[in-house]
Amino acid sequence: MKMRTLTLALISAGLLAACGGGGSSDDKKSTVTTGNVTLTGVVASYEAPLPSASVTIKCAAGNGTATADSTGSYNVTLQNAALPCVLKASGSTLVMHSVAPSDGNTTNTEVVVNISPLTELLVAQLTGADPESFMETVTTTQLTGLVTTTQVRTAQTSVLETLVTAGVTTTGLTDLISGALSFSGTGTRYAITLTDLGSSLSSSGSTLESLSDAVAATAAGTSAAGSATATAATSTPSLPAELLLKAKAATCDALRSTTYRVVMFQPSTATGDNDPVTEINSMSFDAATLTATWADDNSTEVWTPVSGQSCRFTNLDGVDIAISPAGVAVARAADNSTGTPVYRLAMAFPEQTHAVADLAGTWNTIGWQSNNSTLLDVDAGTFVLSSAGAITRARCFDEAVSAADSTCTEQTTLLPNLTANTAGGFDLIGTDTTDPWRDRTFFYRAGNGDLMMVSINATGEFMLASKQRTLTLPSVGTVTSHWNFYLNTSNQSVTPVDQTGNTVASLDNSNGRWTRTAWNVTSAVTYPQTLEINKARNGYVHRLPATDVTQSDGSTRNVREFYSLTMRGMGFSPVYLPNTSTTTSVNQLFLLSVQRP
């Protein structure tokens, strides 16, 4: 792969700047003209209006309350008030929020504001926050800056797109706030969507709260994407909102009925730099029956859960499959194309559509690529992708993975471009006419809003990338366990999948280090490890090598060094183990480490 020419660029976190914590000084700086504001609308659940629901209203100026009547309708006039407003309705077991945006005519006006599960999702999308927390802490300045007609319309478009992707009926529904809402007779488009949403939540085992949380997390993470210091998006791996409404596997919440993009880390039919990449596919997966249907030949296979292990499966061909909490699958399978079985690795992730502009930002990479011989070795670097798909700057490619960013030479010429491919995903195309090359590239956005990039060329070399973030230390007591999939320098997985785990034992904040107690699932023996964050560059983790470490049973062992790129929100990490051989042989390894639920 020719991605050895790729640096830093920060984009602001926009959305969250408008909806942080409260403060009275903020309100005192804001002055609004007040008058009479009348709010009317319907409070509704999934299949019916909510009679007697209590409504609480907080506006840029003025607050109030109302009670819905027997039809779920409410009507209240606030004096000395001004738009915009945020509203909360409590009825039965549902608590929902909505907003009344300002279009410039903030006073002496009457507006229709429905309050429903759909407006709860809209507020989560608009604010990138829990709607209840937003209502409790929002200030006048934040309300007037965020709850505008334009921004609400944009948030509504995103919510409807999420629902359509999830298979919820939204035909004819154009206004979640003031649209006609009635369950009488054949009902309105609004009511039909509410009913379908309720059915989807029920059948998928999800809740409005979990769906709203996912919408908010994605909105927050998307707004902060590309920032090296943004902390708005949680790093906890999770599914995107649209997948929460899909059927899930009985033994794995993260495995849903949807279409997955599959990338196989093995050579294509022809292996020239500019040859087509053939080792990609897609599969339609039925989570209820655990049946995968492959797009290339319409063949099917059934997955079997591995006893005692959630989110791990196998099939009749002996493929070993693990699913991360964000729905990313890693598999080890036998490649019989040469007549002698060779084990390869593959990745699969829910298929999504992305605009090039949404991918812009600064990316960290780590890959398994040719070192000018028949063997593969690590390559890690940082690049900046513009909203037009041009890579404009690059650092540290062809440098040692241990090289600090400050020591790398920046490149700004002959850098590749990213272009949409009609078959899905993108092509990453070299621009040096004397050395043409082309890779296939795909992206996946997890539930926290973070993006992952997977790129492969015809020889089977690959690169993984994540938006650059400055990492923070984990909390003491945090326990994680993983399935580890190994690749050697021939891009073969000769070692079966193993399982390891660790507990964070202590922190060294001044040096950005932590110690953890590690173990192998097959052994009760534990031993200490020391790791450091943002080494040698922002977003990477380094495990320090150590010799003669004392284990819990009194024996000693060596701890092998590694470098890992934290794929925030994905529930898996690519890991590089440098060579430790003292002979002419090499034993460096590349791992895909999948977090166990």
mmCIF file of N, CA, C and O in Angstrom, residues 136-225:
data_model
loop_
_atom_site.group_PDB
_atom_site.id
_atom_site.type_symbol
_atom_site.label_atom_id
_atom_site.label_comp_id
_atom_site.label_asym_id
_atom_site.label_seq_id
_atom_site.Cartn_x
_atom_site.Cartn_y
_atom_site.Cartn_z
ATOM 1 N N GLU A 136 -32.215 21.255 31.986
ATOM 2 C CA GLU A 136 -31.890 21.704 33.333
ATOM 3 C C GLU A 136 -30.796 22.769 33.347
ATOM 4 O O GLU A 136 -30.797 23.652 34.194
ATOM 5 N N THR A 137 -29.844 22.701 32.416
ATOM 6 C CA THR A 137 -28.664 23.562 32.488
ATOM 7 C C THR A 137 -28.616 24.660 31.434
ATOM 8 O O THR A 137 -27.796 25.570 31.542
ATOM 9 N N VAL A 138 -29.470 24.609 30.418
ATOM 10 C CA VAL A 138 -29.350 25.551 29.310
ATOM 11 C C VAL A 138 -29.609 26.980 29.763
ATOM 12 O O VAL A 138 -30.461 27.244 30.611
ATOM 13 N N THR A 139 -28.835 27.901 29.202
ATOM 14 C CA THR A 139 -28.978 29.314 29.507
ATOM 15 C C THR A 139 -29.679 30.027 28.356
ATOM 16 O O THR A 139 -29.859 29.474 27.266
ATOM 17 N N THR A 140 -30.036 31.276 28.591
ATOM 18 C CA THR A 140 -30.693 32.060 27.551
ATOM 19 C C THR A 140 -29.819 32.183 26.310
ATOM 20 O O THR A 140 -30.288 32.019 25.173
ATOM 21 N N THR A 141 -28.544 32.456 26.501
ATOM 22 C CA THR A 141 -27.635 32.588 25.369
ATOM 23 C C THR A 141 -27.564 31.303 24.564
ATOM 24 O O THR A 141 -27.567 31.311 23.323
ATOM 25 N N GLN A 142 -27.498 30.184 25.260
ATOM 26 C CA GLN A 142 -27.416 28.904 24.577
ATOM 27 C C GLN A 142 -28.715 28.581 23.841
ATOM 28 O O GLN A 142 -28.686 28.061 22.728
ATOM 29 N N LEU A 143 -29.842 28.875 24.448
ATOM 30 C CA LEU A 143 -31.122 28.638 23.782
ATOM 31 C C LEU A 143 -31.225 29.443 22.494
ATOM 32 O O LEU A 143 -31.568 28.911 21.433
ATOM 33 N N THR A 144 -30.938 30.738 22.584
ATOM 34 C CA THR A 144 -31.095 31.590 21.409
ATOM 35 C C THR A 144 -30.073 31.255 20.330
ATOM 36 O O THR A 144 -30.327 31.440 19.139
ATOM 37 N N GLY A 145 -28.911 30.736 20.730
ATOM 38 C CA GLY A 145 -27.892 30.407 19.750
ATOM 39 C C GLY A 145 -28.097 29.059 19.079
ATOM 40 O O GLY A 145 -27.655 28.844 17.949
ATOM 41 N N LEU A 146 -28.780 28.143 19.776
ATOM 42 C CA LEU A 146 -28.895 26.779 19.275
ATOM 43 C C LEU A 146 -30.264 26.452 18.719
ATOM 44 O O LEU A 146 -30.376 25.813 17.670
ATOM 45 N N VAL A 147 -31.327 26.872 19.406
ATOM 46 C CA VAL A 147 -32.685 26.469 19.004
ATOM 47 C C VAL A 147 -33.230 27.478 18.004
ATOM 48 O O VAL A 147 -34.103 28.298 18.301
ATOM 49 N N THR A 148 -32.686 27.424 16.803
ATOM 50 C CA THR A 148 -33.152 28.266 15.705
ATOM 51 C C THR A 148 -33.873 27.390 14.685
ATOM 52 O O THR A 148 -33.690 26.174 14.649
ATOM 53 N N THR A 149 -34.659 28.025 13.859
ATOM 54 C CA THR A 149 -35.400 27.276 12.843
ATOM 55 C C THR A 149 -34.459 26.475 11.945
ATOM 56 O O THR A 149 -34.702 25.306 11.646
ATOM 57 N N THR A 150 -33.353 27.080 11.547
ATOM 58 C CA THR A 150 -32.417 26.408 10.652
ATOM 59 C C THR A 150 -31.780 25.195 11.307
ATOM 60 O O THR A 150 -31.716 24.105 10.720
ATOM 61 N N GLN A 151 -31.315 25.360 12.548
ATOM 62 C CA GLN A 151 -30.632 24.253 13.212
ATOM 63 C C GLN A 151 -31.602 23.140 13.592
ATOM 64 O O GLN A 151 -31.252 21.956 13.548
ATOM 65 N N VAL A 152 -32.816 23.495 13.945
ATOM 66 C CA VAL A 152 -33.823 22.469 14.246
ATOM 67 C C VAL A 152 -34.172 21.695 12.984
ATOM 68 O O VAL A 152 -34.331 20.465 13.022
ATOM 69 N N ARG A 153 -34.281 22.384 11.867
ATOM 70 C CA ARG A 153 -34.580 21.698 10.610
ATOM 71 C C ARG A 153 -33.461 20.724 10.248
ATOM 72 O O ARG A 153 -33.713 19.598 9.796
ATOM 73 N N THR A 154 -32.223 21.128 10.452
ATOM 74 C CA THR A 154 -31.085 20.249 10.176
ATOM 75 C C THR A 154 -31.117 19.020 11.077
ATOM 76 O O THR A 154 -30.890 17.891 10.634
ATOM 77 N N ALA A 155 -31.408 19.226 12.363
ATOM 78 C CA ALA A 155 -31.488 18.104 13.297
ATOM 79 C C ALA A 155 -32.628 17.164 12.920
ATOM 80 O O ALA A 155 -32.498 15.936 12.998
ATOM 81 N N GLN A 156 -33.750 17.725 12.506
ATOM 82 C CA GLN A 156 -34.887 16.906 12.093
ATOM 83 C C GLN A 156 -34.533 16.035 10.898
ATOM 84 O O GLN A 156 -34.883 14.847 10.853
ATOM 85 N N THR A 157 -33.810 16.596 9.938
ATOM 86 C CA THR A 157 -33.386 15.820 8.775
ATOM 87 C C THR A 157 -32.528 14.637 9.199
ATOM 88 O O THR A 157 -32.700 13.520 8.701
ATOM 89 N N SER A 158 -31.621 14.847 10.142
ATOM 90 C CA SER A 158 -30.758 13.761 10.616
ATOM 91 C C SER A 158 -31.562 12.673 11.310
ATOM 92 O O SER A 158 -31.312 11.478 11.115
ATOM 93 N N VAL A 159 -32.527 13.070 12.135
ATOM 94 C CA VAL A 159 -33.360 12.087 12.841
ATOM 95 C C VAL A 159 -34.152 11.252 11.840
ATOM 96 O O VAL A 159 -34.229 10.019 11.956
ATOM 97 N N LEU A 160 -34.758 11.895 10.859
ATOM 98 C CA LEU A 160 -35.532 11.154 9.863
ATOM 99 C C LEU A 160 -34.640 10.205 9.060
ATOM 100 O O LEU A 160 -35.045 9.086 8.739
ATOM 101 N N GLU A 161 -33.423 10.640 8.750
ATOM 102 C CA GLU A 161 -32.495 9.767 8.045
ATOM 103 C C GLU A 161 -32.145 8.543 8.886
ATOM 104 O O GLU A 161 -32.062 7.420 8.378
ATOM 105 N N THR A 162 -31.956 8.742 10.176
ATOM 106 C CA THR A 162 -31.673 7.624 11.083
ATOM 107 C C THR A 162 -32.828 6.641 11.093
ATOM 108 O O THR A 162 -32.631 5.420 11.027
ATOM 109 N N LEU A 163 -34.040 7.146 11.176
ATOM 110 C CA LEU A 163 -35.215 6.278 11.217
ATOM 111 C C LEU A 163 -35.404 5.522 9.908
ATOM 112 O O LEU A 163 -35.739 4.333 9.905
ATOM 113 N N VAL A 164 -35.177 6.197 8.793
ATOM 114 C CA VAL A 164 -35.304 5.531 7.498
ATOM 115 C C VAL A 164 -34.281 4.405 7.381
ATOM 116 O O VAL A 164 -34.596 3.289 6.954
ATOM 117 N N THR A 165 -33.047 4.674 7.787
ATOM 118 C CA THR A 165 -32.006 3.653 7.748
ATOM 119 C C THR A 165 -32.376 2.466 8.624
ATOM 120 O O THR A 165 -32.071 1.307 8.291
ATOM 121 N N ALA A 166 -33.057 2.736 9.734
ATOM 122 C CA ALA A 166 -33.460 1.675 10.646
ATOM 123 C C ALA A 166 -34.705 0.933 10.171
ATOM 124 O O ALA A 166 -35.103 -0.055 10.781
ATOM 125 N N GLY A 167 -35.319 1.394 9.091
ATOM 126 C CA GLY A 167 -36.500 0.725 8.558
ATOM 127 C C GLY A 167 -37.815 1.229 9.105
ATOM 128 O O GLY A 167 -38.863 0.616 8.875
ATOM 129 N N VAL A 168 -37.818 2.348 9.825
ATOM 130 C CA VAL A 168 -39.047 2.932 10.365
ATOM 131 C C VAL A 168 -39.746 3.745 9.278
ATOM 132 O O VAL A 168 -39.107 4.521 8.555
ATOM 133 N N THR A 169 -41.040 3.595 9.165
ATOM 134 C CA THR A 169 -41.816 4.314 8.156
ATOM 135 C C THR A 169 -41.887 5.801 8.482
ATOM 136 O O THR A 169 -42.341 6.182 9.570
ATOM 137 N N THR A 170 -41.421 6.653 7.556
ATOM 138 C CA THR A 170 -41.496 8.104 7.749
ATOM 139 C C THR A 170 -42.118 8.801 6.547
ATOM 140 O O THR A 170 -42.097 10.034 6.478
ATOM 141 N N THR A 171 -42.697 8.055 5.628
ATOM 142 C CA THR A 171 -43.237 8.624 4.401
ATOM 143 C C THR A 171 -44.236 9.735 4.698
ATOM 144 O O THR A 171 -45.192 9.542 5.468
ATOM 145 N N GLY A 172 -44.010 10.894 4.113
ATOM 146 C CA GLY A 172 -44.934 12.012 4.252
ATOM 147 C C GLY A 172 -44.759 12.817 5.522
ATOM 148 O O GLY A 172 -45.426 13.846 5.695
ATOM 149 N N LEU A 173 -43.869 12.408 6.417
ATOM 150 C CA LEU A 173 -43.655 13.149 7.662
ATOM 151 C C LEU A 173 -42.562 14.182 7.433
ATOM 152 O O LEU A 173 -41.421 13.838 7.127
ATOM 153 N N THR A 174 -42.916 15.451 7.593
ATOM 154 C CA THR A 174 -41.965 16.512 7.294
ATOM 155 C C THR A 174 -41.719 17.462 8.462
ATOM 156 O O THR A 174 -40.801 18.265 8.406
ATOM 157 N N ASP A 175 -42.530 17.375 9.515
ATOM 158 C CA ASP A 175 -42.383 18.321 10.620
ATOM 159 C C ASP A 175 -42.648 17.607 11.941
ATOM 160 O O ASP A 175 -43.792 17.301 12.282
ATOM 161 N N LEU A 176 -41.590 17.344 12.700
ATOM 162 C CA LEU A 176 -41.734 16.619 13.963
ATOM 163 C C LEU A 176 -42.260 17.502 15.078
ATOM 164 O O LEU A 176 -42.814 16.998 16.056
ATOM 165 N N ILE A 177 -42.114 18.796 14.944
ATOM 166 C CA ILE A 177 -42.530 19.692 16.025
ATOM 167 C C ILE A 177 -43.964 20.166 15.844
ATOM 168 O O ILE A 177 -44.789 20.051 16.762
ATOM 169 N N SER A 178 -44.298 20.685 14.684
ATOM 170 C CA SER A 178 -45.624 21.285 14.523
ATOM 171 C C SER A 178 -46.514 20.538 13.537
ATOM 172 O O SER A 178 -47.608 20.997 13.206
ATOM 173 N N GLY A 179 -46.077 19.354 13.085
ATOM 174 C CA GLY A 179 -46.890 18.592 12.151
ATOM 175 C C GLY A 179 -48.173 18.075 12.779
ATOM 176 O O GLY A 179 -48.256 17.863 13.996
ATOM 177 N N ALA A 180 -49.209 17.865 11.945
ATOM 178 C CA ALA A 180 -50.498 17.347 12.441
ATOM 179 C C ALA A 180 -50.281 15.985 13.084
ATOM 180 O O ALA A 180 -49.641 15.105 12.520
ATOM 181 N N LEU A 181 -50.841 15.835 14.304
ATOM 182 C CA LEU A 181 -50.640 14.602 15.063
ATOM 183 C C LEU A 181 -51.977 14.108 15.596
ATOM 184 O O LEU A 181 -52.580 14.716 16.488
ATOM 185 N N SER A 182 -52.457 13.013 15.013
ATOM 186 C CA SER A 182 -53.737 12.458 15.437
ATOM 187 C C SER A 182 -53.721 10.947 15.210
ATOM 188 O O SER A 182 -53.201 10.460 14.203
ATOM 189 N N PHE A 183 -54.310 10.224 16.176
ATOM 190 C CA PHE A 183 -54.421 8.775 16.057
ATOM 191 C C PHE A 183 -55.838 8.359 15.641
ATOM 192 O O PHE A 183 -56.139 7.179 15.557
ATOM 193 N N SER A 184 -56.693 9.321 15.400
ATOM 194 C CA SER A 184 -58.092 9.033 15.062
ATOM 195 C C SER A 184 -58.209 8.506 13.637
ATOM 196 O O SER A 184 -57.435 8.878 12.748
ATOM 197 N N GLY A 185 -59.211 7.662 13.405
ATOM 198 C CA GLY A 185 -59.449 7.121 12.077
ATOM 199 C C GLY A 185 -58.226 6.381 11.567
ATOM 200 O O GLY A 185 -57.686 5.497 12.226
ATOM 201 N N THR A 186 -57.792 6.757 10.373
ATOM 202 C CA THR A 186 -56.587 6.130 9.813
ATOM 203 C C THR A 186 -55.317 6.765 10.361
ATOM 204 O O THR A 186 -54.222 6.301 10.073
ATOM 205 N N GLY A 187 -55.468 7.834 11.178
ATOM 206 C CA GLY A 187 -54.316 8.487 11.761
ATOM 207 C C GLY A 187 -53.573 9.359 10.776
ATOM 208 O O GLY A 187 -53.892 9.405 9.587
ATOM 209 N N THR A 188 -52.614 10.093 11.270
ATOM 210 C CA THR A 188 -51.785 10.946 10.424
ATOM 211 C C THR A 188 -50.444 10.275 10.183
ATOM 212 O O THR A 188 -50.091 9.279 10.808
ATOM 213 N N ARG A 189 -49.686 10.815 9.271
ATOM 214 C CA ARG A 189 -48.340 10.308 8.995
ATOM 215 C C ARG A 189 -47.500 10.318 10.264
ATOM 216 O O ARG A 189 -46.696 9.420 10.511
ATOM 217 N N TYR A 190 -47.678 11.359 11.069
ATOM 218 C CA TYR A 190 -46.934 11.481 12.320
ATOM 219 C C TYR A 190 -47.245 10.291 13.229
ATOM 220 O O TYR A 190 -46.338 9.636 13.763
ATOM 221 N N ALA A 191 -48.537 9.989 13.393
ATOM 222 C CA ALA A 191 -48.939 8.889 14.264
ATOM 223 C C ALA A 191 -48.457 7.543 13.739
ATOM 224 O O ALA A 191 -48.057 6.658 14.512
ATOM 225 N N ILE A 192 -48.481 7.378 12.423
ATOM 226 C CA ILE A 192 -48.016 6.122 11.832
ATOM 227 C C ILE A 192 -46.535 5.897 12.139
ATOM 228 O O ILE A 192 -46.103 4.792 12.486
ATOM 229 N N THR A 193 -45.735 6.975 12.046
ATOM 230 C CA THR A 193 -44.308 6.862 12.357
ATOM 231 C C THR A 193 -44.094 6.536 13.828
ATOM 232 O O THR A 193 -43.245 5.708 14.182
ATOM 233 N N LEU A 194 -44.862 7.180 14.713
ATOM 234 C CA LEU A 194 -44.745 6.890 16.138
ATOM 235 C C LEU A 194 -45.040 5.419 16.428
ATOM 236 O O LEU A 194 -44.313 4.757 17.185
ATOM 237 N N THR A 195 -46.085 4.912 15.840
ATOM 238 C CA THR A 195 -46.464 3.511 16.070
ATOM 239 C C THR A 195 -45.384 2.566 15.560
ATOM 240 O O THR A 195 -45.030 1.582 16.220
ATOM 241 N N ASP A 196 -44.849 2.870 14.380
ATOM 242 C CA ASP A 196 -43.809 2.026 13.816
ATOM 243 C C ASP A 196 -42.537 2.089 14.658
ATOM 244 O O ASP A 196 -41.847 1.072 14.859
ATOM 245 N N LEU A 197 -42.210 3.270 15.164
ATOM 246 C CA LEU A 197 -41.048 3.409 16.041
ATOM 247 C C LEU A 197 -41.232 2.577 17.303
ATOM 248 O O LEU A 197 -40.304 1.873 17.733
ATOM 249 N N GLY A 198 -42.407 2.640 17.894
ATOM 250 C CA GLY A 198 -42.679 1.844 19.095
ATOM 251 C C GLY A 198 -42.529 0.358 18.839
ATOM 252 O O GLY A 198 -41.956 -0.374 19.658
ATOM 253 N N SER A 199 -43.021 -0.100 17.693
ATOM 254 C CA SER A 199 -42.910 -1.517 17.345
ATOM 255 C C SER A 199 -41.450 -1.916 17.156
ATOM 256 O O SER A 199 -41.026 -2.997 17.586
ATOM 257 N N SER A 200 -40.671 -1.039 16.513
ATOM 258 C CA SER A 200 -39.256 -1.332 16.279
ATOM 259 C C SER A 200 -38.482 -1.389 17.587
ATOM 260 O O SER A 200 -37.615 -2.254 17.778
ATOM 261 N N LEU A 201 -38.777 -0.478 18.507
ATOM 262 C CA LEU A 201 -38.116 -0.512 19.815
ATOM 263 C C LEU A 201 -38.446 -1.803 20.546
ATOM 264 O O LEU A 201 -37.572 -2.454 21.135
ATOM 265 N N SER A 202 -39.699 -2.188 20.493
ATOM 266 C CA SER A 202 -40.130 -3.397 21.195
ATOM 267 C C SER A 202 -39.482 -4.645 20.616
ATOM 268 O O SER A 202 -38.958 -5.494 21.346
ATOM 269 N N SER A 203 -39.487 -4.763 19.300
ATOM 270 C CA SER A 203 -38.970 -5.978 18.671
ATOM 271 C C SER A 203 -37.453 -6.082 18.769
ATOM 272 O O SER A 203 -36.895 -7.180 18.769
ATOM 273 N N SER A 204 -36.769 -4.941 18.864
ATOM 274 C CA SER A 204 -35.307 -4.962 18.944
ATOM 275 C C SER A 204 -34.799 -5.025 20.379
ATOM 276 O O SER A 204 -33.590 -5.192 20.600
ATOM 277 N N GLY A 205 -35.705 -4.888 21.340
ATOM 278 C CA GLY A 205 -35.293 -4.913 22.738
ATOM 279 C C GLY A 205 -34.637 -3.626 23.201
ATOM 280 O O GLY A 205 -34.007 -3.590 24.254
ATOM 281 N N SER A 206 -34.783 -2.558 22.429
ATOM 282 C CA SER A 206 -34.193 -1.274 22.793
ATOM 283 C C SER A 206 -35.227 -0.399 23.491
ATOM 284 O O SER A 206 -36.412 -0.726 23.559
ATOM 285 N N THR A 207 -34.786 0.737 24.004
ATOM 286 C CA THR A 207 -35.665 1.684 24.678
ATOM 287 C C THR A 207 -35.484 3.067 24.063
ATOM 288 O O THR A 207 -34.473 3.337 23.393
ATOM 289 N N LEU A 208 -36.450 3.943 24.305
ATOM 290 C CA LEU A 208 -36.318 5.311 23.829
ATOM 291 C C LEU A 208 -35.093 5.968 24.458
ATOM 292 O O LEU A 208 -34.369 6.724 23.798
ATOM 293 N N GLU A 209 -34.827 5.656 25.721
ATOM 294 C CA GLU A 209 -33.670 6.244 26.400
ATOM 295 C C GLU A 209 -32.365 5.827 25.727
ATOM 296 O O GLU A 209 -31.498 6.659 25.467
ATOM 297 N N SER A 210 -32.210 4.519 25.435
ATOM 298 C CA SER A 210 -30.971 4.073 24.801
ATOM 299 C C SER A 210 -30.838 4.637 23.393
ATOM 300 O O SER A 210 -29.737 4.997 22.951
ATOM 301 N N LEU A 211 -31.945 4.738 22.672
ATOM 302 C CA LEU A 211 -31.911 5.297 21.328
ATOM 303 C C LEU A 211 -31.553 6.775 21.377
ATOM 304 O O LEU A 211 -30.731 7.259 20.588
ATOM 305 N N SER A 212 -32.157 7.505 22.305
ATOM 306 C CA SER A 212 -31.858 8.927 22.462
ATOM 307 C C SER A 212 -30.398 9.140 22.843
ATOM 308 O O SER A 212 -29.729 10.042 22.335
ATOM 309 N N ASP A 213 -29.895 8.288 23.745
ATOM 310 C CA ASP A 213 -28.487 8.394 24.141
ATOM 311 C C ASP A 213 -27.564 8.200 22.945
ATOM 312 O O ASP A 213 -26.561 8.903 22.791
ATOM 313 N N ALA A 214 -27.897 7.219 22.097
ATOM 314 C CA ALA A 214 -27.065 6.951 20.919
ATOM 315 C C ALA A 214 -27.119 8.117 19.939
ATOM 316 O O ALA A 214 -26.091 8.504 19.363
ATOM 317 N N VAL A 215 -28.292 8.679 19.729
ATOM 318 C CA VAL A 215 -28.428 9.834 18.835
ATOM 319 C C VAL A 215 -27.599 11.003 19.357
ATOM 320 O O VAL A 215 -26.866 11.660 18.606
ATOM 321 N N ALA A 216 -27.695 11.265 20.681
ATOM 322 C CA ALA A 216 -26.947 12.374 21.274
ATOM 323 C C ALA A 216 -25.450 12.147 21.194
ATOM 324 O O ALA A 216 -24.682 13.062 20.863
ATOM 325 N N ALA A 217 -25.013 10.925 21.492
ATOM 326 C CA ALA A 217 -23.580 10.621 21.468
ATOM 327 C C ALA A 217 -23.017 10.767 20.062
ATOM 328 O O ALA A 217 -21.920 11.301 19.867
ATOM 329 N N THR A 218 -23.767 10.295 19.072
ATOM 330 C CA THR A 218 -23.307 10.423 17.695
ATOM 331 C C THR A 218 -23.232 11.891 17.289
ATOM 332 O O THR A 218 -22.268 12.318 16.657
ATOM 333 N N ALA A 219 -24.240 12.667 17.652
ATOM 334 C CA ALA A 219 -24.240 14.094 17.320
ATOM 335 C C ALA A 219 -23.079 14.804 17.994
ATOM 336 O O ALA A 219 -22.391 15.621 17.374
ATOM 337 N N ALA A 220 -22.830 14.476 19.267
ATOM 338 C CA ALA A 220 -21.728 15.109 19.992
ATOM 339 C C ALA A 220 -20.393 14.710 19.390
ATOM 340 O O ALA A 220 -19.514 15.549 19.175
ATOM 341 N N GLY A 221 -20.225 13.431 19.111
ATOM 342 C CA GLY A 221 -18.969 12.964 18.544
ATOM 343 C C GLY A 221 -18.727 13.507 17.164
ATOM 344 O O GLY A 221 -17.600 13.843 16.802
ATOM 345 N N THR A 222 -19.780 13.615 16.362
ATOM 346 C CA THR A 222 -19.642 14.136 15.010
ATOM 347 C C THR A 222 -19.236 15.600 15.039
ATOM 348 O O THR A 222 -18.386 16.052 14.274
ATOM 349 N N SER A 223 -19.797 16.352 15.954
ATOM 350 C CA SER A 223 -19.478 17.772 16.039
ATOM 351 C C SER A 223 -18.046 17.993 16.456
ATOM 352 O O SER A 223 -17.419 18.971 16.082
ATOM 353 N N ALA A 224 -17.492 17.046 17.234
ATOM 354 C CA ALA A 224 -16.119 17.190 17.721
ATOM 355 C C ALA A 224 -15.117 16.429 16.878
ATOM 356 O O ALA A 224 -13.940 16.424 17.185
ATOM 357 N N ALA A 225 -15.568 15.784 15.819
ATOM 358 C CA ALA A 225 -14.687 14.924 15.025
ATOM 359 C C ALA A 225 -13.501 15.709 14.494
ATOM 360 O O ALA A 225 -13.633 16.821 14.000
#
